[in-house]
Tab-separated table of C-alpha atoms (C1' of nucleotides) in Angstrom:
chain	number	residue	atom	x	y	z
A	1	UNK	CA	90.966	136.834	24.555
A	2	UNK	CA	88.468	134.281	23.289
A	3	UNK	CA	85.140	133.674	24.987
A	4	UNK	CA	86.382	130.285	26.123
A	5	UNK	CA	89.382	131.882	27.721
A	6	UNK	CA	87.185	134.382	29.529
A	7	UNK	CA	84.823	131.672	30.770
A	8	UNK	CA	87.771	129.688	32.045
A	9	UNK	CA	89.072	132.682	33.962
A	10	UNK	CA	85.740	133.437	35.580
A	11	UNK	CA	85.223	129.808	36.575
A	12	UNK	CA	88.663	129.828	38.112
A	13	UNK	CA	87.698	132.971	40.013
A	14	UNK	CA	84.535	131.398	41.479
A	15	UNK	CA	86.484	128.415	42.736
A	16	UNK	CA	89.318	130.367	44.294
A	17	UNK	CA	86.987	132.861	45.929
A	18	UNK	CA	84.805	130.282	47.623
A	19	UNK	CA	87.856	128.252	48.594
A	20	UNK	CA	89.105	131.300	50.452
A	21	UNK	CA	85.759	132.066	52.058
A	22	UNK	CA	85.136	135.065	49.826
A	23	UNK	CA	81.988	135.855	47.868
A	24	UNK	CA	81.584	135.949	44.133
A	25	UNK	CA	80.274	139.375	43.222
A	26	UNK	CA	79.512	140.959	39.855
A	27	UNK	CA	82.100	143.641	40.607
A	28	UNK	CA	84.910	141.118	41.040
A	29	UNK	CA	83.887	139.266	37.911
A	30	UNK	CA	83.680	142.442	35.875
A	31	UNK	CA	87.123	143.596	36.954
A	32	UNK	CA	88.665	140.236	36.098
A	33	UNK	CA	86.962	140.281	32.691
A	34	UNK	CA	88.641	143.585	31.930
A	35	UNK	CA	92.037	141.965	32.416
A	36	UNK	CA	91.087	139.175	30.020
A	37	UNK	CA	89.626	141.608	27.511
A	38	UNK	CA	92.598	143.971	27.652
A	39	UNK	CA	95.204	141.232	27.919
A	40	UNK	CA	97.397	142.845	25.302
A	41	UNK	CA	97.519	146.036	27.387
A	42	UNK	CA	100.012	145.113	30.074
A	43	UNK	CA	100.581	146.712	33.431
A	44	UNK	CA	97.203	148.266	34.250
A	45	UNK	CA	96.841	150.452	37.313
A	46	UNK	CA	93.782	150.805	39.541
A	47	UNK	CA	93.061	154.115	37.866
A	48	UNK	CA	93.280	152.498	34.399
A	49	UNK	CA	90.726	149.891	35.418
A	50	UNK	CA	88.494	152.526	36.953
A	51	UNK	CA	88.571	154.613	33.768
A	52	UNK	CA	87.665	151.604	31.634
A	53	UNK	CA	84.763	150.864	33.977
A	54	UNK	CA	83.480	154.427	33.749
A	55	UNK	CA	83.528	154.248	29.941
A	56	UNK	CA	81.382	151.134	30.235
A	57	UNK	CA	78.920	153.040	32.447
A	58	UNK	CA	79.760	150.790	35.357
A	59	UNK	CA	78.890	151.992	38.843
A	60	UNK	CA	81.890	150.304	40.468
A	61	UNK	CA	83.722	152.644	42.817
A	62	UNK	CA	87.450	153.214	42.952
A	63	UNK	CA	87.751	151.743	46.447
A	64	UNK	CA	86.150	148.542	45.208
A	65	UNK	CA	88.673	148.389	42.393
A	66	UNK	CA	91.539	148.657	44.874
A	67	UNK	CA	89.999	146.006	47.111
A	68	UNK	CA	89.408	143.655	44.189
A	69	UNK	CA	92.947	144.042	42.829
A	70	UNK	CA	94.310	143.288	46.272
A	71	UNK	CA	92.194	140.204	46.640
A	72	UNK	CA	92.831	138.877	43.143
A	73	UNK	CA	96.555	139.243	43.747
A	74	UNK	CA	96.335	137.428	47.037
A	75	UNK	CA	94.546	134.597	45.232
A	76	UNK	CA	97.285	134.472	42.623
A	77	UNK	CA	94.939	135.423	39.787
A	78	UNK	CA	96.681	138.733	39.193
A	79	UNK	CA	100.287	139.749	39.752
A	80	UNK	CA	101.140	143.080	41.221
A	81	UNK	CA	104.152	144.886	39.809
A	82	UNK	CA	105.973	148.068	40.737
A	83	UNK	CA	107.779	150.131	38.155
A	84	UNK	CA	108.564	153.032	40.432
A	85	UNK	CA	106.107	155.314	38.661
A	86	UNK	CA	104.075	155.911	41.784
A	87	UNK	CA	101.312	153.377	41.335
A	88	UNK	CA	100.925	149.632	41.525
A	89	UNK	CA	100.288	147.864	38.242
A	90	UNK	CA	98.724	144.486	37.663
A	91	UNK	CA	98.532	141.814	35.027
A	92	UNK	CA	96.988	138.373	34.697
A	93	UNK	CA	99.079	135.650	36.233
A	94	UNK	CA	99.549	133.328	33.332
A	95	UNK	CA	101.701	130.301	32.756
A	96	UNK	CA	101.827	131.140	29.073
A	97	UNK	CA	105.577	131.315	28.409
A	98	UNK	CA	105.115	134.164	25.932
A	99	UNK	CA	103.829	136.381	28.702
A	100	UNK	CA	105.405	134.792	31.733
A	101	UNK	CA	108.920	134.883	30.446
A	102	UNK	CA	109.729	138.498	30.050
A	103	UNK	CA	111.830	140.956	32.020
A	104	UNK	CA	111.944	144.694	32.396
A	105	UNK	CA	114.861	146.971	31.727
A	106	UNK	CA	114.456	150.256	33.568
A	107	UNK	CA	116.604	153.216	32.583
A	108	UNK	CA	117.856	155.180	35.597
A	109	UNK	CA	118.182	158.311	33.493
A	110	UNK	CA	114.987	158.647	31.452
A	111	UNK	CA	112.899	156.140	33.490
A	112	UNK	CA	111.923	154.314	30.321
A	113	UNK	CA	110.698	150.718	30.799
A	114	UNK	CA	111.752	148.287	28.087
A	115	UNK	CA	110.358	144.762	27.865
A	116	UNK	CA	112.754	141.970	27.136
A	117	UNK	CA	111.480	138.551	26.167
A	118	UNK	CA	113.669	135.790	27.396
A	119	UNK	CA	113.753	133.726	30.480
A	120	UNK	CA	116.113	131.296	32.096
A	121	UNK	CA	114.555	131.179	35.506
A	122	UNK	CA	112.761	127.847	35.506
A	123	UNK	CA	115.618	125.949	37.097
A	124	UNK	CA	116.176	128.751	39.579
A	125	UNK	CA	112.500	128.587	40.560
A	126	UNK	CA	112.675	124.845	41.031
A	127	UNK	CA	115.782	125.235	43.140
A	128	UNK	CA	114.190	127.854	45.369
A	129	UNK	CA	111.016	125.848	45.849
A	130	UNK	CA	113.157	122.878	46.740
A	131	UNK	CA	115.322	124.660	49.304
A	132	UNK	CA	112.798	126.959	50.936
A	133	UNK	CA	109.416	125.267	50.631
A	134	UNK	CA	108.110	128.383	48.948
A	135	UNK	CA	105.458	127.768	46.275
A	136	UNK	CA	106.225	130.128	43.407
A	137	UNK	CA	103.368	131.393	41.263
A	138	UNK	CA	105.153	134.089	39.331
A	139	UNK	CA	108.240	136.218	39.226
A	140	UNK	CA	109.270	139.708	38.343
A	141	UNK	CA	112.719	140.606	37.132
A	142	UNK	CA	113.943	144.138	36.711
A	143	UNK	CA	117.309	145.245	35.426
A	144	UNK	CA	118.478	148.757	36.221
A	145	UNK	CA	120.938	150.687	34.144
A	146	UNK	CA	121.167	153.055	31.224
A	147	UNK	CA	119.351	152.569	27.925
A	148	UNK	CA	121.169	152.844	24.626
A	149	UNK	CA	119.582	156.251	23.928
A	150	UNK	CA	120.885	157.769	27.148
A	151	UNK	CA	124.285	156.171	26.656
A	152	UNK	CA	124.460	157.683	23.182
A	153	UNK	CA	123.552	161.173	24.435
A	154	UNK	CA	126.254	161.039	27.052
A	155	UNK	CA	129.004	160.097	24.619
B	1	UNK	CA	132.252	149.655	56.684
B	2	UNK	CA	135.960	150.500	56.889
B	3	UNK	CA	137.219	154.046	56.565
B	4	UNK	CA	138.864	153.160	53.279
B	5	UNK	CA	135.607	151.882	51.956
B	6	UNK	CA	133.841	155.052	52.985
B	7	UNK	CA	136.474	157.264	51.458
B	8	UNK	CA	136.237	155.354	48.239
B	9	UNK	CA	132.477	155.841	48.141
B	10	UNK	CA	132.691	159.559	48.743
B	11	UNK	CA	135.372	160.012	46.101
B	12	UNK	CA	133.183	158.127	43.699
B	13	UNK	CA	130.323	160.448	44.602
B	14	UNK	CA	132.361	163.597	43.890
B	15	UNK	CA	133.315	162.303	40.476
B	16	UNK	CA	129.879	161.220	39.427
B	17	UNK	CA	128.255	164.411	40.673
B	18	UNK	CA	130.550	166.746	38.815
B	19	UNK	CA	130.393	164.553	35.710
B	20	UNK	CA	126.633	165.075	35.744
B	21	UNK	CA	126.862	168.793	36.389
B	22	UNK	CA	125.697	168.453	39.978
B	23	UNK	CA	127.279	169.970	43.052
B	24	UNK	CA	128.966	168.166	45.896
B	25	UNK	CA	127.197	169.196	49.071
B	26	UNK	CA	127.709	168.105	52.679
B	27	UNK	CA	124.108	166.834	52.699
B	28	UNK	CA	124.687	164.479	49.790
B	29	UNK	CA	127.924	163.228	51.298
B	30	UNK	CA	126.352	162.695	54.698
B	31	UNK	CA	123.454	160.711	53.261
B	32	UNK	CA	125.784	158.493	51.279
B	33	UNK	CA	127.931	157.908	54.367
B	34	UNK	CA	124.888	156.602	56.203
B	35	UNK	CA	124.461	153.923	53.561
B	36	UNK	CA	128.097	152.880	53.974
B	37	UNK	CA	127.860	152.974	57.758
B	38	UNK	CA	124.605	151.013	57.884
B	39	UNK	CA	125.505	148.667	55.041
B	40	UNK	CA	124.321	145.630	56.987
B	41	UNK	CA	120.871	147.205	57.369
B	42	UNK	CA	119.373	146.605	53.948
B	43	UNK	CA	116.436	148.321	52.317
B	44	UNK	CA	116.389	151.743	53.978
B	45	UNK	CA	113.535	154.127	53.251
B	46	UNK	CA	113.713	157.911	53.099
B	47	UNK	CA	112.095	158.030	56.517
B	48	UNK	CA	114.729	155.622	57.914
B	49	UNK	CA	117.508	157.863	56.671
B	50	UNK	CA	115.775	160.940	58.023
B	51	UNK	CA	115.424	159.366	61.467
B	52	UNK	CA	119.103	158.417	61.551
B	53	UNK	CA	119.983	161.990	60.602
B	54	UNK	CA	117.840	163.414	63.374
B	55	UNK	CA	119.550	161.183	65.923
B	56	UNK	CA	122.842	162.616	64.721
B	57	UNK	CA	121.501	166.141	65.255
B	58	UNK	CA	121.694	166.790	61.556
B	59	UNK	CA	119.675	169.656	60.146
B	60	UNK	CA	118.997	167.923	56.835
B	61	UNK	CA	115.343	168.151	55.830
B	62	UNK	CA	113.178	165.309	54.618
B	63	UNK	CA	112.732	166.869	51.173
B	64	UNK	CA	116.488	166.977	50.766
B	65	UNK	CA	116.690	163.306	51.665
B	66	UNK	CA	114.165	162.472	48.951
B	67	UNK	CA	116.004	164.593	46.422
B	68	UNK	CA	119.358	163.045	47.306
B	69	UNK	CA	118.049	159.480	47.106
B	70	UNK	CA	116.602	160.235	43.700
B	71	UNK	CA	119.837	161.700	42.449
B	72	UNK	CA	122.072	158.970	43.890
B	73	UNK	CA	119.875	156.371	42.200
B	74	UNK	CA	120.050	158.152	38.895
B	75	UNK	CA	123.839	158.155	39.214
B	76	UNK	CA	123.822	154.421	39.900
B	77	UNK	CA	125.282	154.845	43.394
B	78	UNK	CA	122.123	153.594	45.072
B	79	UNK	CA	119.488	151.148	43.864
B	80	UNK	CA	115.846	151.801	44.461
B	81	UNK	CA	113.675	148.819	45.332
B	82	UNK	CA	109.959	148.355	45.819
B	83	UNK	CA	108.576	145.733	48.152
B	84	UNK	CA	104.989	146.844	47.917
B	85	UNK	CA	104.996	148.139	51.485
B	86	UNK	CA	104.125	151.665	50.436
B	87	UNK	CA	107.545	153.258	50.376
B	88	UNK	CA	110.616	153.110	48.179
B	89	UNK	CA	113.673	151.488	49.714
B	90	UNK	CA	117.296	151.930	48.745
B	91	UNK	CA	120.586	150.176	49.101
B	92	UNK	CA	124.142	150.720	47.917
B	93	UNK	CA	124.723	149.504	44.408
B	94	UNK	CA	127.530	147.078	44.928
B	95	UNK	CA	129.186	144.516	42.744
B	96	UNK	CA	129.955	142.433	45.832
B	97	UNK	CA	128.380	139.060	44.947
B	98	UNK	CA	127.354	138.455	48.560
B	99	UNK	CA	125.019	141.420	48.374
B	100	UNK	CA	124.352	141.624	44.677
B	101	UNK	CA	123.251	138.071	44.284
B	102	UNK	CA	120.131	137.714	46.327
B	103	UNK	CA	116.466	137.514	45.493
B	104	UNK	CA	113.244	138.187	47.308
B	105	UNK	CA	110.413	135.764	47.893
B	106	UNK	CA	107.202	137.641	48.636
B	107	UNK	CA	104.276	135.765	50.144
B	108	UNK	CA	100.961	136.782	48.612
B	109	UNK	CA	99.115	135.779	51.763
B	110	UNK	CA	101.058	137.210	54.711
B	111	UNK	CA	103.168	139.696	52.691
B	112	UNK	CA	106.353	138.382	54.294
B	113	UNK	CA	109.577	139.130	52.393
B	114	UNK	CA	112.164	136.359	52.504
B	115	UNK	CA	115.685	136.849	51.220
B	116	UNK	CA	117.196	134.088	49.175
B	117	UNK	CA	120.881	134.086	48.424
B	118	UNK	CA	121.671	132.604	45.068
B	119	UNK	CA	122.072	134.005	41.659
B	120	UNK	CA	122.363	132.659	38.168
B	121	UNK	CA	121.782	135.845	36.285
B	122	UNK	CA	125.215	136.787	35.076
B	123	UNK	CA	124.874	135.127	31.709
B	124	UNK	CA	121.369	136.498	31.327
B	125	UNK	CA	122.689	140.004	31.998
B	126	UNK	CA	125.441	139.584	29.445
B	127	UNK	CA	122.933	138.338	26.911
B	128	UNK	CA	120.614	141.287	27.464
B	129	UNK	CA	123.408	143.835	27.249
B	130	UNK	CA	124.511	142.172	24.043
B	131	UNK	CA	121.102	142.158	22.374
B	132	UNK	CA	119.672	145.470	23.555
B	133	UNK	CA	122.622	147.760	24.144
B	134	UNK	CA	121.378	148.337	27.665
B	135	UNK	CA	124.109	148.878	30.274
B	136	UNK	CA	123.042	146.958	33.368
B	137	UNK	CA	124.138	148.228	36.770
B	138	UNK	CA	121.987	146.083	38.990
B	139	UNK	CA	118.970	143.844	39.052
B	140	UNK	CA	116.053	143.032	41.288
B	141	UNK	CA	114.330	139.680	41.284
B	142	UNK	CA	111.113	138.957	43.120
B	143	UNK	CA	109.249	135.680	43.302
B	144	UNK	CA	105.603	135.712	44.255
B	145	UNK	CA	103.796	132.803	45.833
B	146	UNK	CA	102.974	131.295	49.176
B	147	UNK	CA	105.464	130.785	51.982
B	148	UNK	CA	105.768	127.455	53.745
B	149	UNK	CA	103.988	128.818	56.841
B	150	UNK	CA	100.908	129.873	54.896
B	151	UNK	CA	100.920	126.605	52.936
B	152	UNK	CA	101.007	124.683	56.227
B	153	UNK	CA	98.100	126.654	57.702
B	154	UNK	CA	95.970	126.000	54.660
B	155	UNK	CA	96.488	122.246	54.716
C	1	DT	C1'	69.709	135.673	58.604
C	2	DT	C1'	74.350	136.328	58.936
C	3	DT	C1'	78.398	137.690	57.089
C	4	DT	C1'	80.738	139.786	53.659
C	5	DC	C1'	80.810	143.482	50.150
C	6	DT	C1'	80.029	147.981	48.154
C	7	DG	C1'	80.131	153.038	47.462
C	8	DC	C1'	80.973	157.233	49.258
C	9	DA	C1'	83.668	160.559	51.455
C	10	DA	C1'	87.035	161.475	54.636
C	11	DA	C1'	91.570	160.209	56.244
C	12	DC	C1'	96.215	158.877	55.438
C	13	DG	C1'	100.941	158.762	54.254
C	14	DA	C1'	104.629	158.877	51.076
C	15	DT	C1'	106.501	161.913	47.874
C	16	DT	C1'	106.754	166.398	45.378
C	17	DT	C1'	106.857	171.237	44.745
C	18	DG	C1'	107.063	176.537	45.283
C	19	DC	C1'	109.633	179.778	47.161
C	20	DA	C1'	113.042	182.541	49.650
C	21	DT	C1'	117.515	181.883	51.423
C	22	DA	C1'	122.135	179.782	51.500
C	23	DC	C1'	125.843	177.707	49.362
C	24	DA	C1'	129.114	175.423	45.798
C	25	DC	C1'	131.738	176.516	41.942
D	1	DG	C1'	128.542	186.439	40.680
D	2	DT	C1'	125.617	182.740	38.930
D	3	DG	C1'	123.148	178.840	39.069
D	4	DT	C1'	122.162	175.078	41.845
D	5	DA	C1'	120.747	173.123	46.416
D	6	DT	C1'	118.438	173.464	50.779
D	7	DG	C1'	114.699	173.771	54.230
D	8	DC	C1'	110.267	174.643	55.233
D	9	DA	C1'	105.452	174.268	54.594
D	10	DA	C1'	101.849	173.518	51.610
D	11	DA	C1'	100.119	170.776	47.937
D	12	DT	C1'	99.618	166.377	45.528
D	13	DC	C1'	98.186	161.918	44.653
D	14	DG	C1'	97.825	156.974	45.125
D	15	DT	C1'	95.769	154.168	48.422
D	16	DT	C1'	93.185	152.914	52.727
D	17	DT	C1'	89.485	153.116	55.931
D	18	DG	C1'	84.934	153.967	58.553
D	19	DC	C1'	80.461	153.484	58.052
D	20	DA	C1'	75.616	152.688	56.557
D	21	DG	C1'	73.139	150.408	53.206
D	22	DA	C1'	73.045	146.312	49.745
D	23	DA	C1'	73.830	141.832	48.399
D	24	DA	C1'	75.751	136.934	48.506
D	25	DA	C1'	75.556	132.509	51.031
DNA sequence: TTTTCTGCAAACGATTTGCATACAC
DNA sequence: GTGTATGCAAATCGTTTGCAGAAAA
């Protein structure tokens, strides 16, 4: 959000890229900046990013967007999420509990996605890391069922 | 697995179909039976189902498989899951804790999917249902990070 | 200079859809 | 009978890939 926040993110990017043997390019920086700038707009797809870039008169191609999103996810800078709407969606991987600790309720009837803020997974994460040696960067929790609207219609 | 189990599933199907104004067809029954029969083979895709059908000399078309999987998910008989491998995967929606209570660890580096059996979500589910009026039928939990193999290689 | 990256356009593959026929109710 | 479901093939659409030129290290 703030300039400091953005600078921090881009510095982080430089480090992680070179650590992985990748190059820092203006395209990758620009795409990451969009996530910082639009941090209140969750769940952006490749197409969303591409449209924002076009409005900014950027020359970045759609294939580059896909490749950057892939790479940034692999580096743990972004998190890829699937809502079953036919396209992958991404958001910044943050440790901020306000953002990190939320779940998704997906209605099987109307396909609505509801966000639910509450998390009790910290101890579960610690337990998993302990037992499996897996280093957890983020999690995604989806609950499937029927929303109150659809339940009401049925009754 | 057992014949009783299968019969129960198909009865359940009949009821839920007619309750929703849908018709009971041999295709829908046959597809559901495959899930019961192959219950130990988790995460089947539409293509998987179609291939099994072809081996059984069934005439069911791929489009019908897609339509049936969609419908069975909407009815809460199947659960649709996304592992980011490019196709939707389905499994029986069961309340059996052995099946219900498992999570997925997805490695950001090698894309490996590890199953982890352990669940602590019952109270969280109850809490959500209580606060949001959402009726939960199933959940999907994915943890993203690096697997122990990839961590070892890096070191 | 050497390797990686980009942009474009073509290729791909999973899923959806239109339509005529067949079937469940 | 009437409306829904099926099967086929064509269409769709998100995503990937090959390649030649451009740019980072």
